Amino acid sequence: MTQHQTADANARLKLFALLEPQGVPAAEANDLVAALEAGAVAGAQCEVVELDGMAPTSLRARCSWTAGMRV
């Protein structure tokens, strides 16, 4: 997980550095990144919901945490 958190932080800093000269305040850039992240999470959740029931019965019990995930 740390690798992804580092990549996220580096991407945010790079984005802020690119948007700042264009006059985009850091707070607005942060809001844009948050919206992108929310969209990514929603997309991943939709994939989980779409795949619900496709796992073999023997594996469903191990993945029961997905049962409560709905869009």
mmCIF file of N, CA and C in Angstrom:
data_model
loop_
_atom_site.group_PDB
_atom_site.id
_atom_site.type_symbol
_atom_site.label_atom_id
_atom_site.label_comp_id
_atom_site.label_asym_id
_atom_site.label_seq_id
_atom_site.Cartn_x
_atom_site.Cartn_y
_atom_site.Cartn_z
ATOM 1 N N MET A 1 0.822 -1.195 0.000
ATOM 2 C CA MET A 1 0.000 0.000 0.000
ATOM 3 C C MET A 1 0.864 1.256 0.000
ATOM 4 N N THR A 2 1.993 1.208 0.674
ATOM 5 C CA THR A 2 2.853 2.382 0.763
ATOM 6 C C THR A 2 3.310 2.842 -0.612
ATOM 7 N N GLN A 3 3.572 1.901 -1.504
ATOM 8 C CA GLN A 3 3.991 2.235 -2.869
ATOM 9 C C GLN A 3 2.924 3.071 -3.570
ATOM 10 N N HIS A 4 1.669 2.710 -3.390
ATOM 11 C CA HIS A 4 0.572 3.446 -4.023
ATOM 12 C C HIS A 4 0.374 4.817 -3.384
ATOM 13 N N GLN A 5 0.568 4.887 -2.087
ATOM 14 C CA GLN A 5 0.437 6.172 -1.401
ATOM 15 C C GLN A 5 1.539 7.128 -1.851
ATOM 16 N N THR A 6 2.738 6.611 -2.049
ATOM 17 C CA THR A 6 3.845 7.433 -2.526
ATOM 18 C C THR A 6 3.565 7.915 -3.941
ATOM 19 N N ALA A 7 3.076 7.014 -4.790
ATOM 20 C CA ALA A 7 2.746 7.396 -6.162
ATOM 21 C C ALA A 7 1.646 8.455 -6.176
ATOM 22 N N ASP A 8 0.657 8.305 -5.286
ATOM 23 C CA ASP A 8 -0.432 9.283 -5.187
ATOM 24 C C ASP A 8 0.108 10.646 -4.787
ATOM 25 N N ALA A 9 0.952 10.675 -3.772
ATOM 26 C CA ALA A 9 1.509 11.949 -3.304
ATOM 27 C C ALA A 9 2.349 12.600 -4.396
ATOM 28 N N ASN A 10 3.151 11.813 -5.099
ATOM 29 C CA ASN A 10 3.980 12.355 -6.182
ATOM 30 C C ASN A 10 3.125 12.894 -7.324
ATOM 31 N N ALA A 11 2.051 12.193 -7.649
ATOM 32 C CA ALA A 11 1.161 12.645 -8.715
ATOM 33 C C ALA A 11 0.472 13.949 -8.330
ATOM 34 N N ARG A 12 0.044 14.045 -7.076
ATOM 35 C CA ARG A 12 -0.589 15.283 -6.598
ATOM 36 C C ARG A 12 0.373 16.461 -6.704
ATOM 37 N N LEU A 13 1.605 16.262 -6.228
ATOM 38 C CA LEU A 13 2.588 17.344 -6.272
ATOM 39 C C LEU A 13 2.884 17.775 -7.708
ATOM 40 N N LYS A 14 2.991 16.805 -8.600
ATOM 41 C CA LYS A 14 3.261 17.123 -10.005
ATOM 42 C C LYS A 14 2.084 17.881 -10.608
ATOM 43 N N LEU A 15 0.881 17.429 -10.310
ATOM 44 C CA LEU A 15 -0.309 18.101 -10.828
ATOM 45 C C LEU A 15 -0.392 19.534 -10.318
ATOM 46 N N PHE A 16 -0.150 19.714 -9.021
ATOM 47 C CA PHE A 16 -0.185 21.064 -8.454
ATOM 48 C C PHE A 16 0.865 21.948 -9.111
ATOM 49 N N ALA A 17 2.059 21.395 -9.349
ATOM 50 C CA ALA A 17 3.136 22.164 -9.978
ATOM 51 C C ALA A 17 2.776 22.555 -11.416
ATOM 52 N N LEU A 18 2.041 21.707 -12.110
ATOM 53 C CA LEU A 18 1.625 22.013 -13.482
ATOM 54 C C LEU A 18 0.471 23.018 -13.528
ATOM 55 N N LEU A 19 -0.432 22.928 -12.557
ATOM 56 C CA LEU A 19 -1.605 23.799 -12.566
ATOM 57 C C LEU A 19 -1.347 25.181 -11.975
ATOM 58 N N GLU A 20 -0.389 25.279 -11.067
ATOM 59 C CA GLU A 20 -0.114 26.560 -10.418
ATOM 60 C C GLU A 20 0.240 27.664 -11.417
ATOM 61 N N PRO A 21 1.146 27.419 -12.394
ATOM 62 C CA PRO A 21 1.461 28.479 -13.357
ATOM 63 C C PRO A 21 0.267 28.877 -14.237
ATOM 64 N N GLN A 22 -0.743 28.001 -14.289
ATOM 65 C CA GLN A 22 -1.942 28.284 -15.071
ATOM 66 C C GLN A 22 -2.968 29.069 -14.261
ATOM 67 N N GLY A 23 -2.618 29.369 -13.007
ATOM 68 C CA GLY A 23 -3.511 30.156 -12.161
ATOM 69 C C GLY A 23 -4.531 29.347 -11.393
ATOM 70 N N VAL A 24 -4.354 28.029 -11.336
ATOM 71 C CA VAL A 24 -5.285 27.182 -10.593
ATOM 72 C C VAL A 24 -4.774 27.067 -9.157
ATOM 73 N N PRO A 25 -5.552 27.548 -8.190
ATOM 74 C CA PRO A 25 -5.118 27.481 -6.790
ATOM 75 C C PRO A 25 -4.985 26.029 -6.322
ATOM 76 N N ALA A 26 -4.114 25.799 -5.345
ATOM 77 C CA ALA A 26 -3.880 24.451 -4.821
ATOM 78 C C ALA A 26 -5.176 23.822 -4.299
ATOM 79 N N ALA A 27 -6.037 24.610 -3.677
ATOM 80 C CA ALA A 27 -7.289 24.067 -3.141
ATOM 81 C C ALA A 27 -8.178 23.534 -4.270
ATOM 82 N N GLU A 28 -8.221 24.263 -5.387
ATOM 83 C CA GLU A 28 -9.025 23.804 -6.524
ATOM 84 C C GLU A 28 -8.406 22.562 -7.154
ATOM 85 N N ALA A 29 -7.077 22.547 -7.257
ATOM 86 C CA ALA A 29 -6.393 21.363 -7.794
ATOM 87 C C ALA A 29 -6.661 20.157 -6.906
ATOM 88 N N ASN A 30 -6.653 20.371 -5.603
ATOM 89 C CA ASN A 30 -6.940 19.293 -4.666
ATOM 90 C C ASN A 30 -8.368 18.781 -4.850
ATOM 91 N N ASP A 31 -9.323 19.678 -5.067
ATOM 92 C CA ASP A 31 -10.714 19.280 -5.312
ATOM 93 C C ASP A 31 -10.826 18.451 -6.591
ATOM 94 N N LEU A 32 -10.075 18.842 -7.618
ATOM 95 C CA LEU A 32 -10.086 18.090 -8.878
ATOM 96 C C LEU A 32 -9.552 16.676 -8.674
ATOM 97 N N VAL A 33 -8.453 16.560 -7.937
ATOM 98 C CA VAL A 33 -7.877 15.243 -7.662
ATOM 99 C C VAL A 33 -8.852 14.405 -6.841
ATOM 100 N N ALA A 34 -9.481 15.006 -5.854
ATOM 101 C CA ALA A 34 -10.451 14.284 -5.030
ATOM 102 C C ALA A 34 -11.612 13.769 -5.876
ATOM 103 N N ALA A 35 -12.069 14.578 -6.826
ATOM 104 C CA ALA A 35 -13.160 14.145 -7.708
ATOM 105 C C ALA A 35 -12.724 12.976 -8.580
ATOM 106 N N LEU A 36 -11.496 13.028 -9.078
ATOM 107 C CA LEU A 36 -10.974 11.915 -9.881
ATOM 108 C C LEU A 36 -10.865 10.645 -9.050
ATOM 109 N N GLU A 37 -10.370 10.777 -7.823
ATOM 110 C CA GLU A 37 -10.257 9.619 -6.943
ATOM 111 C C GLU A 37 -11.624 9.026 -6.634
ATOM 112 N N ALA A 38 -12.599 9.886 -6.366
ATOM 113 C CA ALA A 38 -13.955 9.405 -6.074
ATOM 114 C C ALA A 38 -14.525 8.647 -7.270
ATOM 115 N N GLY A 39 -14.258 9.145 -8.453
ATOM 116 C CA GLY A 39 -14.714 8.462 -9.658
ATOM 117 C C GLY A 39 -14.049 7.109 -9.830
ATOM 118 N N ALA A 40 -12.768 7.050 -9.498
ATOM 119 C CA ALA A 40 -12.047 5.779 -9.604
ATOM 120 C C ALA A 40 -12.592 4.759 -8.616
ATOM 121 N N VAL A 41 -12.877 5.201 -7.396
ATOM 122 C CA VAL A 41 -13.433 4.304 -6.386
ATOM 123 C C VAL A 41 -14.817 3.824 -6.814
ATOM 124 N N ALA A 42 -15.640 4.730 -7.315
ATOM 125 C CA ALA A 42 -16.984 4.353 -7.771
ATOM 126 C C ALA A 42 -16.901 3.357 -8.924
ATOM 127 N N GLY A 43 -15.958 3.577 -9.830
ATOM 128 C CA GLY A 43 -15.786 2.652 -10.952
ATOM 129 C C GLY A 43 -15.361 1.273 -10.488
ATOM 130 N N ALA A 44 -14.438 1.228 -9.537
ATOM 131 C CA ALA A 44 -13.989 -0.060 -9.007
ATOM 132 C C ALA A 44 -15.128 -0.769 -8.287
ATOM 133 N N GLN A 45 -15.926 -0.004 -7.559
ATOM 134 C CA GLN A 45 -17.058 -0.592 -6.846
ATOM 135 C C GLN A 45 -18.056 -1.183 -7.837
ATOM 136 N N CYS A 46 -18.303 -0.489 -8.942
ATOM 137 C CA CYS A 46 -19.220 -1.008 -9.964
ATOM 138 C C CYS A 46 -18.709 -2.320 -10.540
ATOM 139 N N GLU A 47 -17.387 -2.416 -10.730
ATOM 140 C CA GLU A 47 -16.816 -3.661 -11.237
ATOM 141 C C GLU A 47 -17.065 -4.800 -10.274
ATOM 142 N N VAL A 48 -16.884 -4.530 -8.975
ATOM 143 C CA VAL A 48 -17.111 -5.571 -7.972
ATOM 144 C C VAL A 48 -18.564 -6.018 -8.010
ATOM 145 N N VAL A 49 -19.473 -5.069 -8.091
ATOM 146 C CA VAL A 49 -20.897 -5.402 -8.115
ATOM 147 C C VAL A 49 -21.242 -6.200 -9.375
ATOM 148 N N GLU A 50 -20.681 -5.802 -10.518
ATOM 149 C CA GLU A 50 -20.944 -6.512 -11.765
ATOM 150 C C GLU A 50 -20.420 -7.943 -11.722
ATOM 151 N N LEU A 51 -19.320 -8.151 -11.021
ATOM 152 C CA LEU A 51 -18.722 -9.482 -10.936
ATOM 153 C C LEU A 51 -19.351 -10.343 -9.852
ATOM 154 N N ASP A 52 -20.241 -9.739 -9.049
ATOM 155 C CA ASP A 52 -20.884 -10.469 -7.960
ATOM 156 C C ASP A 52 -21.552 -11.723 -8.507
ATOM 157 N N GLY A 53 -21.250 -12.835 -7.900
ATOM 158 C CA GLY A 53 -21.876 -14.092 -8.306
ATOM 159 C C GLY A 53 -21.118 -14.831 -9.385
ATOM 160 N N MET A 54 -20.097 -14.226 -9.951
ATOM 161 C CA MET A 54 -19.345 -14.889 -11.007
ATOM 162 C C MET A 54 -18.254 -15.817 -10.459
ATOM 163 N N ALA A 55 -17.889 -15.633 -9.195
ATOM 164 C CA ALA A 55 -16.862 -16.481 -8.591
ATOM 165 C C ALA A 55 -17.442 -17.860 -8.326
ATOM 166 N N PRO A 56 -16.597 -18.878 -8.437
ATOM 167 C CA PRO A 56 -17.077 -20.227 -8.094
ATOM 168 C C PRO A 56 -17.574 -20.254 -6.651
ATOM 169 N N THR A 57 -18.547 -21.097 -6.380
ATOM 170 C CA THR A 57 -19.145 -21.186 -5.054
ATOM 171 C C THR A 57 -18.092 -21.380 -3.972
ATOM 172 N N SER A 58 -17.051 -22.157 -4.264
ATOM 173 C CA SER A 58 -16.019 -22.438 -3.262
ATOM 174 C C SER A 58 -15.253 -21.178 -2.862
ATOM 175 N N LEU A 59 -15.223 -20.153 -3.711
ATOM 176 C CA LEU A 59 -14.496 -18.932 -3.415
ATOM 177 C C LEU A 59 -15.395 -17.820 -2.874
ATOM 178 N N ARG A 60 -16.682 -17.929 -3.058
ATOM 179 C CA ARG A 60 -17.588 -16.854 -2.635
ATOM 180 C C ARG A 60 -17.517 -16.571 -1.145
ATOM 181 N N ALA A 61 -17.372 -17.614 -0.325
ATOM 182 C CA ALA A 61 -17.314 -17.418 1.121
ATOM 183 C C ALA A 61 -16.109 -16.564 1.505
ATOM 184 N N ARG A 62 -15.004 -16.752 0.808
ATOM 185 C CA ARG A 62 -13.811 -15.963 1.116
ATOM 186 C C ARG A 62 -13.964 -14.516 0.684
ATOM 187 N N CYS A 63 -14.888 -14.255 -0.223
ATOM 188 C CA CYS A 63 -15.103 -12.906 -0.735
ATOM 189 C C CYS A 63 -16.416 -12.326 -0.237
ATOM 190 N N SER A 64 -16.903 -12.804 0.866
ATOM 191 C CA SER A 64 -18.219 -12.375 1.351
ATOM 192 C C SER A 64 -18.266 -10.896 1.713
ATOM 193 N N TRP A 65 -17.101 -10.259 1.908
ATOM 194 C CA TRP A 65 -17.080 -8.838 2.228
ATOM 195 C C TRP A 65 -17.686 -8.003 1.102
ATOM 196 N N THR A 66 -17.737 -8.549 -0.117
ATOM 197 C CA THR A 66 -18.301 -7.791 -1.248
ATOM 198 C C THR A 66 -19.825 -7.779 -1.207
ATOM 199 N N ALA A 67 -20.427 -8.627 -0.401
ATOM 200 C CA ALA A 67 -21.885 -8.745 -0.390
ATOM 201 C C ALA A 67 -22.559 -7.414 -0.012
ATOM 202 N N GLY A 68 -21.933 -6.641 0.859
ATOM 203 C CA GLY A 68 -22.531 -5.385 1.298
ATOM 204 C C GLY A 68 -22.270 -4.224 0.376
ATOM 205 N N MET A 69 -21.492 -4.434 -0.668
ATOM 206 C CA MET A 69 -21.134 -3.347 -1.586
ATOM 207 C C MET A 69 -22.166 -3.227 -2.694
ATOM 208 N N ARG A 70 -22.837 -2.128 -2.723
ATOM 209 C CA ARG A 70 -23.822 -1.857 -3.776
ATOM 210 C C ARG A 70 -23.670 -0.423 -4.233
ATOM 211 N N VAL A 71 -23.965 -0.171 -5.485
ATOM 212 C CA VAL A 71 -23.871 1.188 -6.045
ATOM 213 C C VAL A 71 -25.152 1.924 -5.754
#
